[in-house]
Each structure stands twice: as structure tokens, then as C-alpha cells.
Amino acid sequence: MSDVKQQRVTVIGGGLAGTECAYQLARRGVPVVLREMKPHKRSPAHKSDTLAELVCSNSLRSDNPESAIGLLHAELRALGSLVLSSADLHRVPAGDALAVEREGFSREITTRLVSGAGVELVGGEVERLPEDGVVVVATGPLTSEALTADLERHVGTKLYFYDSIAPILSGDSIDMDIAFRQSRYGKGGGDDYLNLPMTKDEYYRFVNEVKAGQKVVPHSFEEPKYFEGCLPIEVMAERGDDTLAYGPMKPVGLKDPRTGTDPYAVVQLRMEDRAGTAWNMVGFQTRLTWGEQKRIFSTCIPGLQNAEFLRMGQIHRNTFIDSPRLLAEDLSLKTERRVFFAGQVTGVEGYVESAACGYLVALAVHARLTGTAFVAPPATTALGSLYRHLTGEAHPPDHPHQPTNVIYGLFPPLSGRMKKADKRAAYSARAKQDLAAWLPLAGVVAQTEGQTSA
């Protein structure tokens, strides 16, 4: 077995995948250099100098272990994930979702990675892959133009889709005579969200304004491609006047306590920080121009007539590679086996999915350095389902590789017949059992409840 302390690994990208990968390698005694272009250079979506910056929502989505994403949360906690343990420390109320105070979350990861794990952080843009040594490319969907051009020598022209960011509002600018605090069906603390109720006339006026509003137009040579799980509100509105009312603006599970009636539609706001000084417009990712966002949202959404926007909605192009064609079973390039890929650049979508991919790559790199076999997680686990997506196993042979969140559609089907309502619990129970059997094979010590990976 090789001595890992003599083999330095370069991880390019300080997002969720890169930090998780670097941390897990360092925990296993591997010297790691983490290359991050901030603060010397930023992408259009990045604002802070910390690692693991959350550029879109502050929500890591449902924490219910019977949902696919909640199951992935549970698995990463059992594995001692840096990202999940940091999220738990900086959690803010969000019903049954795991949402975080984004600045504290990023600072936590930065401190634990550099001061705690001893990872060497080197700032500045990486324009070309290092010529030797093991390299993990975890540059995310916003890979710089220079590095993208260099990567194309190995992967060909990269694929892409468009992703959008929802606005954030100042809490003291929201009209609390109109907004009411309530979670759908009383989940979480029962009052974790702010809700802005709309009548039927108000809703349809809003939809018409969104459809007519000026949008940021992609370049003429770029065909707009959107991730279905994060569609801009104007794209949803263009699909039908009622689409938003059945999507992010659905009023189900909510009742306006001031009137005792069900709103026709609602705009939900989720805490960005524990103090409630900033609120995210849930599901309101948009490609409306900034001027139109201020005009339409302030004039058409009750309670936002004096709204102060701390961050406007934005749109950016995300890039990803054709992983099933290009990557080997250990997620290294088939044509350049010292180069591994992790995170959204591989075609997983979402914060937690990116961290999970970074964790898997850390295991694969460690196996390579120690001369042992990489043991992939069971297909029946949430981790394994993401691995199946990246290798193409979860899809038909002619299925085009597209980004996806973790969903039960990626899992092997359950055996036997059962009620639809019982399937989630069955998926979760099967995954928990199979994960426990895999942990020793992967050389992973499971975390017990209350432990952290610090």
C-alpha cells in the first residue's frame, strides 16, 4: 500500500464539491492543495471571499429522510460530511427543509478546512490543468473561460443549461400588515415562512406583467436550455397562466389568519438568516431585467410596495460534461486517468448532490493513491443513485446526459407491490440497510448521532 502522505492532490474549485473532496482527503492523511480563484477573480454569481459560497438559494431542500434529498442528507451525516455538519450548525427555520444562514455556513467550512484539516489554500485563477499529479476538477457550473478552453482538449465541447437566482429582500421593507407567518400544513416550527397572499385578480395581473416584462436575452448563438427543477418564473408563466399557481405560488396548506380564507396564490419568503433581516423569494428565480423585477414585484405583489432588494434575480450559463461517455468507474477521465471530476460540472444538480459527488471522488482518489479498489456505493442508496446517474446506469442507452437532482427515479425499483404512500419509506429503509453494509467496504467509519466530522 502506498504512503498517501507523499502524494499531493490538487483540487480546483472551492465550492461545495471541492471543499468536501479536499476535506475528506485531508482527513485521510492526503496532502491537499485547494485552488480557488477568489478573491482575485469572481464569476458573475459570486459575491463573498469565503469558500462554499451559496450563490442561489440558502436551502438544501427537504430534510425528511423519506424524501430522496433528505435520504442523501442522512447518508452524508453518517459519512461525516463537512457540508452537512456545517449546515446543521448554521440552520435557520424553514419548515421541514434544511436551510442555512449562508455567511456563517461558508465561514464554518472555510475555517474547518484550512485551520482544522490543514488544507493548503492557494488563491488565483487556474487557466490550465497542472501537468502532473492527481487533479480533481470541481470548478462547478461556472468554470472560467480559460480553464474551460483547456478542459476542452480532454472532454470536447462542454454541454450547458441556464440556471437562475431568486431575489433576496430586506426584512424590514416587507409590509407585515399584509404578510403572515405560516409553514405549509404547519411543518417545522409552524411559522417558518412569510407568505404574501394574492387574490385571483392580483395573481393574473402579476402573471400578465411577468410575461410582458423585459427579459435578459441570451446571446444569439446560445440556445436557451433550462433545468426543469429550477425554471425561471417567466418560463413557467409562458407555459400557462395557472402554472405558477400550481408551482412555487401554490396556496395549498396555507390559510390567511387575518381573513380566515385560502389565498388564490401566495409568494413565500424564506429566512436567509436567523434574525430574519433578509428573506429569499422562494421559487422566484428569474431572467427579468433588474429594473423590471423591482417594478413588477413591487407593484404587483401585495406587501412588497416598499421592498428593498438586497440581491436581484440573475441568470447564468451552467456548463457540464458528458460524464457517462467521458468518465471511468472511479470518476476519472478515461483518457487522462490522473484527472477526476466532481460536483455540478459532472451533471449532478444541487448543493447537496455536489457535496456528495465530491465525497465519492475523495474515496476514489484515496483508493487510487493507496492502490486499493474503489468500491462504489450500493445502487439502492442515495449516493449510489447519483453514481448511477454519472455512469449512465440509471438511464436507457440512448438517454442524453442532463443535470438532475437526486430523485427516486434514479434508484433501482423496489421489489414486490406496495401502496404508493409506502414506497418512500421502503426506499429509505432499504437504503439505510445497504449503506451500513457498504461503509466498512469503503473504509468509512460511520458517524453516530451528535458527532461531527471536525
Tab-separated table of N, CA and C in Angstrom, residues 137-260:
chain	number	residue	atom	x	y	z
A	137	VAL	N	-11.075	18.200	-10.687
A	137	VAL	CA	-11.717	19.377	-11.255
A	137	VAL	C	-13.103	19.495	-10.635
A	138	ALA	N	-13.266	20.470	-9.762
A	138	ALA	CA	-14.538	20.696	-9.073
A	138	ALA	C	-14.922	22.166	-9.228
A	139	THR	N	-14.802	22.646	-10.450
A	139	THR	CA	-14.963	24.068	-10.743
A	139	THR	C	-16.414	24.485	-10.875
A	140	GLY	N	-17.326	23.542	-10.755
A	140	GLY	CA	-18.730	23.897	-10.762
A	140	GLY	C	-19.235	24.292	-12.131
A	141	PRO	N	-20.470	24.775	-12.161
A	141	PRO	CA	-21.096	25.124	-13.436
A	141	PRO	C	-20.609	26.444	-14.010
A	142	LEU	N	-19.799	27.184	-13.222
A	142	LEU	CA	-19.332	28.490	-13.680
A	142	LEU	C	-17.826	28.468	-13.924
A	143	THR	N	-17.341	27.369	-14.496
A	143	THR	CA	-15.923	27.232	-14.805
A	143	THR	C	-15.462	28.404	-15.670
A	144	SER	N	-14.295	28.970	-15.342
A	144	SER	CA	-13.806	30.140	-16.074
A	144	SER	C	-13.552	29.807	-17.539
A	145	GLU	N	-13.569	30.829	-18.361
A	145	GLU	CA	-13.395	30.629	-19.800
A	145	GLU	C	-12.042	30.006	-20.137
A	146	ALA	N	-10.980	30.459	-19.444
A	146	ALA	CA	-9.638	29.952	-19.746
A	146	ALA	C	-9.529	28.468	-19.424
A	147	LEU	N	-10.008	28.060	-18.240
A	147	LEU	CA	-9.920	26.653	-17.874
A	147	LEU	C	-10.865	25.809	-18.718
A	148	THR	N	-12.035	26.359	-19.048
A	148	THR	CA	-12.954	25.636	-19.929
A	148	THR	C	-12.283	25.329	-21.255
A	149	ALA	N	-11.579	26.305	-21.813
A	149	ALA	CA	-10.889	26.094	-23.090
A	149	ALA	C	-9.836	24.998	-22.963
A	150	ASP	N	-9.116	24.980	-21.835
A	150	ASP	CA	-8.107	23.944	-21.642
A	150	ASP	C	-8.747	22.575	-21.453
A	151	LEU	N	-9.855	22.526	-20.717
A	151	LEU	CA	-10.535	21.251	-20.487
A	151	LEU	C	-11.075	20.651	-21.778
A	152	GLU	N	-11.412	21.503	-22.729
A	152	GLU	CA	-11.966	21.000	-23.985
A	152	GLU	C	-10.968	20.140	-24.748
A	153	ARG	N	-9.695	20.251	-24.416
A	153	ARG	CA	-8.711	19.349	-25.022
A	153	ARG	C	-8.990	17.911	-24.610
A	154	HIS	N	-9.587	17.731	-23.438
A	154	HIS	CA	-9.829	16.400	-22.896
A	154	HIS	C	-11.273	15.937	-23.038
A	155	VAL	N	-12.222	16.867	-22.973
A	155	VAL	CA	-13.636	16.468	-22.918
A	155	VAL	C	-14.434	16.901	-24.144
A	156	GLY	N	-13.818	17.640	-25.066
A	156	GLY	CA	-14.572	18.168	-26.194
A	156	GLY	C	-15.393	19.361	-25.751
A	157	THR	N	-16.292	19.803	-26.592
A	157	THR	CA	-17.155	20.927	-26.249
A	157	THR	C	-18.075	20.533	-25.112
A	158	LYS	N	-18.128	21.369	-24.075
A	158	LYS	CA	-18.945	21.052	-22.911
A	158	LYS	C	-20.419	21.356	-23.192
A	159	LEU	N	-21.282	20.672	-22.470
A	159	LEU	CA	-22.715	20.914	-22.558
A	159	LEU	C	-23.063	22.063	-21.626
A	160	TYR	N	-24.299	22.542	-21.713
A	160	TYR	CA	-24.676	23.638	-20.836
A	160	TYR	C	-26.186	23.719	-20.682
A	161	PHE	N	-26.622	24.424	-19.652
A	161	PHE	CA	-28.017	24.837	-19.490
A	161	PHE	C	-27.999	26.144	-18.722
A	162	TYR	N	-29.135	26.806	-18.646
A	162	TYR	CA	-29.208	28.084	-17.942
A	162	TYR	C	-29.818	27.900	-16.557
A	163	ASP	N	-29.228	28.543	-15.577
A	163	ASP	CA	-29.708	28.474	-14.206
A	163	ASP	C	-29.984	29.896	-13.727
A	164	SER	N	-30.926	30.039	-12.819
A	164	SER	CA	-31.349	31.362	-12.369
A	164	SER	C	-31.292	31.477	-10.860
A	165	ILE	N	-31.199	32.702	-10.374
A	165	ILE	CA	-31.080	33.001	-8.946
A	165	ILE	C	-32.269	33.855	-8.524
A	166	ALA	N	-32.867	33.518	-7.375
A	166	ALA	CA	-34.025	34.259	-6.883
A	166	ALA	C	-33.580	35.499	-6.108
A	167	PRO	N	-34.412	36.544	-6.080
A	167	PRO	CA	-34.084	37.765	-5.331
A	167	PRO	C	-34.127	37.545	-3.818
A	168	ILE	N	-33.428	38.426	-3.098
A	168	ILE	CA	-33.453	38.448	-1.632
A	168	ILE	C	-33.909	39.836	-1.192
A	169	LEU	N	-34.827	39.869	-0.215
A	169	LEU	CA	-35.427	41.114	0.251
A	169	LEU	C	-34.973	41.452	1.664
A	170	SER	N	-34.916	42.741	1.966
A	170	SER	CA	-34.665	43.198	3.320
A	170	SER	C	-35.924	42.982	4.159
A	171	GLY	N	-35.770	42.347	5.335
A	171	GLY	CA	-36.927	42.007	6.155
A	171	GLY	C	-37.732	43.213	6.604
A	172	ASP	N	-37.053	44.319	6.932
A	172	ASP	CA	-37.793	45.477	7.449
A	172	ASP	C	-38.489	46.275	6.354
A	173	SER	N	-38.356	45.847	5.087
A	173	SER	CA	-39.052	46.538	4.000
A	173	SER	C	-40.320	45.812	3.568
A	174	ILE	N	-40.618	44.694	4.216
A	174	ILE	CA	-41.815	43.903	3.896
A	174	ILE	C	-42.970	44.391	4.762
A	175	ASP	N	-44.118	44.585	4.170
A	175	ASP	CA	-45.293	45.077	4.895
A	175	ASP	C	-45.888	43.935	5.722
A	176	MET	N	-45.653	43.976	7.031
A	176	MET	CA	-46.124	42.903	7.899
A	176	MET	C	-47.611	43.000	8.213
A	177	ASP	N	-48.278	44.078	7.760
A	177	ASP	CA	-49.740	44.126	7.871
A	177	ASP	C	-50.392	43.236	6.823
A	178	ILE	N	-49.626	42.867	5.799
A	178	ILE	CA	-50.132	42.003	4.737
A	178	ILE	C	-49.543	40.595	4.850
A	179	ALA	N	-48.240	40.498	5.083
A	179	ALA	CA	-47.580	39.199	5.189
A	179	ALA	C	-48.029	38.471	6.451
A	180	PHE	N	-48.125	37.151	6.364
A	180	PHE	CA	-48.397	36.358	7.563
A	180	PHE	C	-47.429	35.183	7.625
A	181	ARG	N	-47.071	34.820	8.866
A	181	ARG	CA	-46.091	33.750	9.074
A	181	ARG	C	-46.818	32.417	9.208
A	182	GLN	N	-46.387	31.462	8.366
A	182	GLN	CA	-47.010	30.140	8.405
A	182	GLN	C	-46.236	29.206	7.482
A	183	SER	N	-46.047	27.970	7.913
A	183	SER	CA	-45.488	26.931	7.051
A	183	SER	C	-46.625	26.100	6.479
A	184	ARG	N	-46.415	25.537	5.323
A	184	ARG	CA	-47.454	24.684	4.748
A	184	ARG	C	-47.781	23.544	5.712
A	185	TYR	N	-49.055	23.403	6.013
A	185	TYR	CA	-49.552	22.353	6.896
A	185	TYR	C	-48.888	22.385	8.273
A	186	GLY	N	-48.327	23.555	8.667
A	186	GLY	CA	-47.735	23.691	9.982
A	186	GLY	C	-46.434	22.950	10.176
A	187	LYS	N	-45.720	22.646	9.097
A	187	LYS	CA	-44.467	21.900	9.209
A	187	LYS	C	-43.403	22.740	9.913
A	188	GLY	N	-42.361	22.052	10.384
A	188	GLY	CA	-41.275	22.745	11.085
A	188	GLY	C	-41.798	23.395	12.347
A	189	GLY	N	-41.472	24.663	12.525
A	189	GLY	CA	-41.958	25.407	13.683
A	189	GLY	C	-43.383	25.885	13.521
A	190	GLY	N	-43.955	25.692	12.339
A	190	GLY	CA	-45.330	26.106	12.071
A	190	GLY	C	-45.439	27.484	11.470
A	191	ASP	N	-44.402	28.318	11.688
A	191	ASP	CA	-44.455	29.691	11.191
A	191	ASP	C	-43.098	30.100	10.601
A	192	ASP	N	-42.448	29.178	9.909
A	192	ASP	CA	-41.086	29.427	9.431
A	192	ASP	C	-41.027	30.329	8.200
A	193	TYR	N	-42.119	30.457	7.460
A	193	TYR	CA	-42.128	31.236	6.222
A	193	TYR	C	-42.996	32.475	6.375
A	194	LEU	N	-42.662	33.502	5.604
A	194	LEU	CA	-43.564	34.636	5.415
A	194	LEU	C	-44.352	34.400	4.130
A	195	ASN	N	-45.633	34.707	4.159
A	195	ASN	CA	-46.486	34.481	2.996
A	195	ASN	C	-47.169	35.775	2.585
A	196	LEU	N	-47.123	36.073	1.306
A	196	LEU	CA	-47.779	37.250	0.746
A	196	LEU	C	-48.967	36.761	-0.076
A	197	PRO	N	-50.190	36.899	0.462
A	197	PRO	CA	-51.371	36.346	-0.207
A	197	PRO	C	-51.813	37.199	-1.393
A	198	MET	N	-52.348	36.531	-2.409
A	198	MET	CA	-52.832	37.221	-3.605
A	198	MET	C	-54.231	36.746	-3.936
A	199	THR	N	-55.076	37.689	-4.352
A	199	THR	CA	-56.395	37.336	-4.869
A	199	THR	C	-56.262	36.846	-6.313
A	200	LYS	N	-57.350	36.354	-6.860
A	200	LYS	CA	-57.334	35.878	-8.239
A	200	LYS	C	-56.953	36.995	-9.203
A	201	ASP	N	-57.547	38.167	-9.029
A	201	ASP	CA	-57.240	39.292	-9.922
A	201	ASP	C	-55.780	39.732	-9.785
A	202	GLU	N	-55.301	39.777	-8.541
A	202	GLU	CA	-53.895	40.163	-8.327
A	202	GLU	C	-52.942	39.166	-8.964
A	203	TYR	N	-53.277	37.884	-8.852
A	203	TYR	CA	-52.404	36.847	-9.421
A	203	TYR	C	-52.314	36.973	-10.941
A	204	TYR	N	-53.465	37.110	-11.606
A	204	TYR	CA	-53.436	37.155	-13.072
A	204	TYR	C	-52.825	38.455	-13.589
A	205	ARG	N	-52.963	39.521	-12.846
A	205	ARG	CA	-52.261	40.754	-13.226
A	205	ARG	C	-50.748	40.537	-13.149
A	206	PHE	N	-50.313	39.871	-12.081
A	206	PHE	CA	-48.894	39.580	-11.915
A	206	PHE	C	-48.379	38.707	-13.061
A	207	VAL	N	-49.117	37.654	-13.399
A	207	VAL	CA	-48.709	36.754	-14.489
A	207	VAL	C	-48.577	37.519	-15.802
A	208	ASN	N	-49.546	38.380	-16.101
A	208	ASN	CA	-49.500	39.151	-17.347
A	208	ASN	C	-48.296	40.094	-17.381
A	209	GLU	N	-47.995	40.712	-16.251
A	209	GLU	CA	-46.845	41.608	-16.190
A	209	GLU	C	-45.531	40.835	-16.367
A	210	VAL	N	-45.446	39.659	-15.767
A	210	VAL	CA	-44.240	38.837	-15.902
A	210	VAL	C	-44.039	38.427	-17.356
A	211	LYS	N	-45.112	38.029	-18.009
A	211	LYS	CA	-44.996	37.611	-19.413
A	211	LYS	C	-44.599	38.774	-20.315
A	212	ALA	N	-45.089	39.963	-19.999
A	212	ALA	CA	-44.802	41.125	-20.841
A	212	ALA	C	-43.500	41.820	-20.470
A	213	GLY	N	-42.954	41.535	-19.309
A	213	GLY	CA	-41.769	42.233	-18.821
A	213	GLY	C	-40.530	41.972	-19.662
A	214	GLN	N	-39.611	42.926	-19.625
A	214	GLN	CA	-38.359	42.804	-20.383
A	214	GLN	C	-37.436	41.787	-19.716
A	215	LYS	N	-36.886	40.872	-20.539
A	215	LYS	CA	-36.011	39.828	-20.026
A	215	LYS	C	-34.589	39.990	-20.537
A	216	VAL	N	-33.659	39.395	-19.798
A	216	VAL	CA	-32.282	39.306	-20.272
A	216	VAL	C	-32.252	38.254	-21.370
A	217	VAL	N	-31.777	38.626	-22.539
A	217	VAL	CA	-31.808	37.739	-23.703
A	217	VAL	C	-30.459	37.039	-23.860
A	218	PRO	N	-30.441	35.709	-24.037
A	218	PRO	CA	-29.177	35.015	-24.276
A	218	PRO	C	-28.533	35.482	-25.576
A	219	HIS	N	-27.241	35.233	-25.713
A	219	HIS	CA	-26.562	35.545	-26.965
A	219	HIS	C	-27.213	34.787	-28.118
A	220	SER	N	-27.105	35.333	-29.308
A	220	SER	CA	-27.763	34.756	-30.473
A	220	SER	C	-27.293	33.339	-30.779
A	221	PHE	N	-26.056	33.003	-30.376
A	221	PHE	CA	-25.525	31.681	-30.677
A	221	PHE	C	-25.827	30.665	-29.575
A	222	GLU	N	-26.540	31.074	-28.514
A	222	GLU	CA	-26.833	30.192	-27.405
A	222	GLU	C	-28.316	29.849	-27.372
A	223	GLU	N	-28.621	28.577	-27.520
A	223	GLU	CA	-29.996	28.115	-27.412
A	223	GLU	C	-30.364	27.998	-25.933
A	224	PRO	N	-31.411	28.711	-25.475
A	224	PRO	CA	-31.761	28.621	-24.057
A	224	PRO	C	-32.154	27.197	-23.661
A	225	LYS	N	-31.478	26.661	-22.629
A	225	LYS	CA	-31.795	25.348	-22.075
A	225	LYS	C	-31.892	25.520	-20.567
A	226	TYR	N	-33.023	25.141	-19.979
A	226	TYR	CA	-33.217	25.357	-18.557
A	226	TYR	C	-33.320	24.028	-17.834
A	227	PHE	N	-32.840	24.017	-16.586
A	227	PHE	CA	-33.002	22.862	-15.719
A	227	PHE	C	-34.437	22.860	-15.211
A	228	GLU	N	-35.160	21.765	-15.438
A	228	GLU	CA	-36.590	21.716	-15.132
A	228	GLU	C	-36.882	21.948	-13.656
A	229	GLY	N	-35.939	21.614	-12.792
A	229	GLY	CA	-36.174	21.800	-11.368
A	229	GLY	C	-35.949	23.211	-10.880
A	230	CYS	N	-35.541	24.112	-11.768
A	230	CYS	CA	-35.230	25.488	-11.352
A	230	CYS	C	-35.570	26.446	-12.490
A	231	LEU	N	-36.812	26.372	-12.981
A	231	LEU	CA	-37.222	27.184	-14.119
A	231	LEU	C	-37.434	28.638	-13.706
A	232	PRO	N	-37.054	29.592	-14.555
A	232	PRO	CA	-37.402	30.990	-14.286
A	232	PRO	C	-38.919	31.165	-14.243
A	233	ILE	N	-39.386	32.115	-13.434
A	233	ILE	CA	-40.830	32.288	-13.289
A	233	ILE	C	-41.483	32.661	-14.611
A	234	GLU	N	-40.762	33.427	-15.465
A	234	GLU	CA	-41.369	33.826	-16.731
A	234	GLU	C	-41.509	32.652	-17.692
A	235	VAL	N	-40.607	31.676	-17.592
A	235	VAL	CA	-40.732	30.474	-18.415
A	235	VAL	C	-41.939	29.671	-17.969
A	236	MET	N	-42.135	29.581	-16.642
A	236	MET	CA	-43.326	28.888	-16.136
A	236	MET	C	-44.593	29.617	-16.553
A	237	ALA	N	-44.586	30.948	-16.470
A	237	ALA	CA	-45.769	31.727	-16.844
A	237	ALA	C	-46.106	31.537	-18.313
A	238	GLU	N	-45.093	31.437	-19.143
A	238	GLU	CA	-45.318	31.252	-20.581
A	238	GLU	C	-45.896	29.883	-20.901
A	239	ARG	N	-45.765	28.934	-19.984
A	239	ARG	CA	-46.318	27.597	-20.202
A	239	ARG	C	-47.814	27.545	-19.901
A	240	GLY	N	-48.341	28.582	-19.290
A	240	GLY	CA	-49.766	28.627	-18.973
A	240	GLY	C	-50.016	29.557	-17.821
A	241	ASP	N	-51.145	30.268	-17.842
A	241	ASP	CA	-51.432	31.265	-16.810
A	241	ASP	C	-51.511	30.671	-15.407
A	242	ASP	N	-51.862	29.392	-15.299
A	242	ASP	CA	-52.029	28.783	-13.980
A	242	ASP	C	-50.798	28.015	-13.514
A	243	THR	N	-49.749	27.973	-14.322
A	243	THR	CA	-48.581	27.160	-13.979
A	243	THR	C	-47.957	27.595	-12.659
A	244	LEU	N	-47.785	28.893	-12.441
A	244	LEU	CA	-47.196	29.377	-11.201
A	244	LEU	C	-48.083	29.072	-9.992
A	245	ALA	N	-49.389	29.126	-10.181
A	245	ALA	CA	-50.321	28.866	-9.084
A	245	ALA	C	-50.287	27.406	-8.656
A	246	TYR	N	-49.827	26.535	-9.549
A	246	TYR	CA	-49.661	25.121	-9.208
A	246	TYR	C	-48.194	24.783	-8.933
A	247	GLY	N	-47.335	25.794	-8.980
A	247	GLY	CA	-45.912	25.612	-8.744
A	247	GLY	C	-45.463	26.359	-7.507
A	248	PRO	N	-44.502	27.282	-7.636
A	248	PRO	CA	-43.972	27.961	-6.440
A	248	PRO	C	-44.976	28.858	-5.735
A	249	MET	N	-46.064	29.242	-6.426
A	249	MET	CA	-47.056	30.131	-5.805
A	249	MET	C	-48.309	29.376	-5.347
A	250	LYS	N	-48.220	28.058	-5.247
A	250	LYS	CA	-49.402	27.294	-4.833
A	250	LYS	C	-49.771	27.627	-3.391
A	251	PRO	N	-51.075	27.782	-3.107
A	251	PRO	CA	-51.512	28.179	-1.773
A	251	PRO	C	-51.864	27.012	-0.860
A	252	VAL	N	-51.701	25.779	-1.323
A	252	VAL	CA	-52.145	24.624	-0.539
A	252	VAL	C	-51.437	24.582	0.809
A	253	GLY	N	-52.183	24.198	1.837
A	253	GLY	CA	-51.636	24.085	3.182
A	253	GLY	C	-51.481	25.405	3.907
A	254	LEU	N	-52.027	26.485	3.340
A	254	LEU	CA	-51.898	27.813	3.938
A	254	LEU	C	-53.271	28.472	4.054
A	255	LYS	N	-53.483	29.191	5.133
A	255	LYS	CA	-54.723	29.951	5.327
A	255	LYS	C	-54.357	31.291	5.939
A	256	ASP	N	-54.842	32.355	5.348
A	256	ASP	CA	-54.556	33.691	5.852
A	256	ASP	C	-55.261	33.868	7.194
A	257	PRO	N	-54.513	33.993	8.300
A	257	PRO	CA	-55.155	34.077	9.624
A	257	PRO	C	-55.958	35.355	9.822
A	258	ARG	N	-55.683	36.376	9.031
A	258	ARG	CA	-56.405	37.641	9.198
A	258	ARG	C	-57.803	37.584	8.585
A	259	THR	N	-57.942	36.784	7.524
A	259	THR	CA	-59.239	36.704	6.842
A	259	THR	C	-59.926	35.364	7.063
A	260	GLY	N	-59.139	34.343	7.456
A	260	GLY	CA	-59.699	33.014	7.624
A	260	GLY	C	-59.969	32.317	6.301
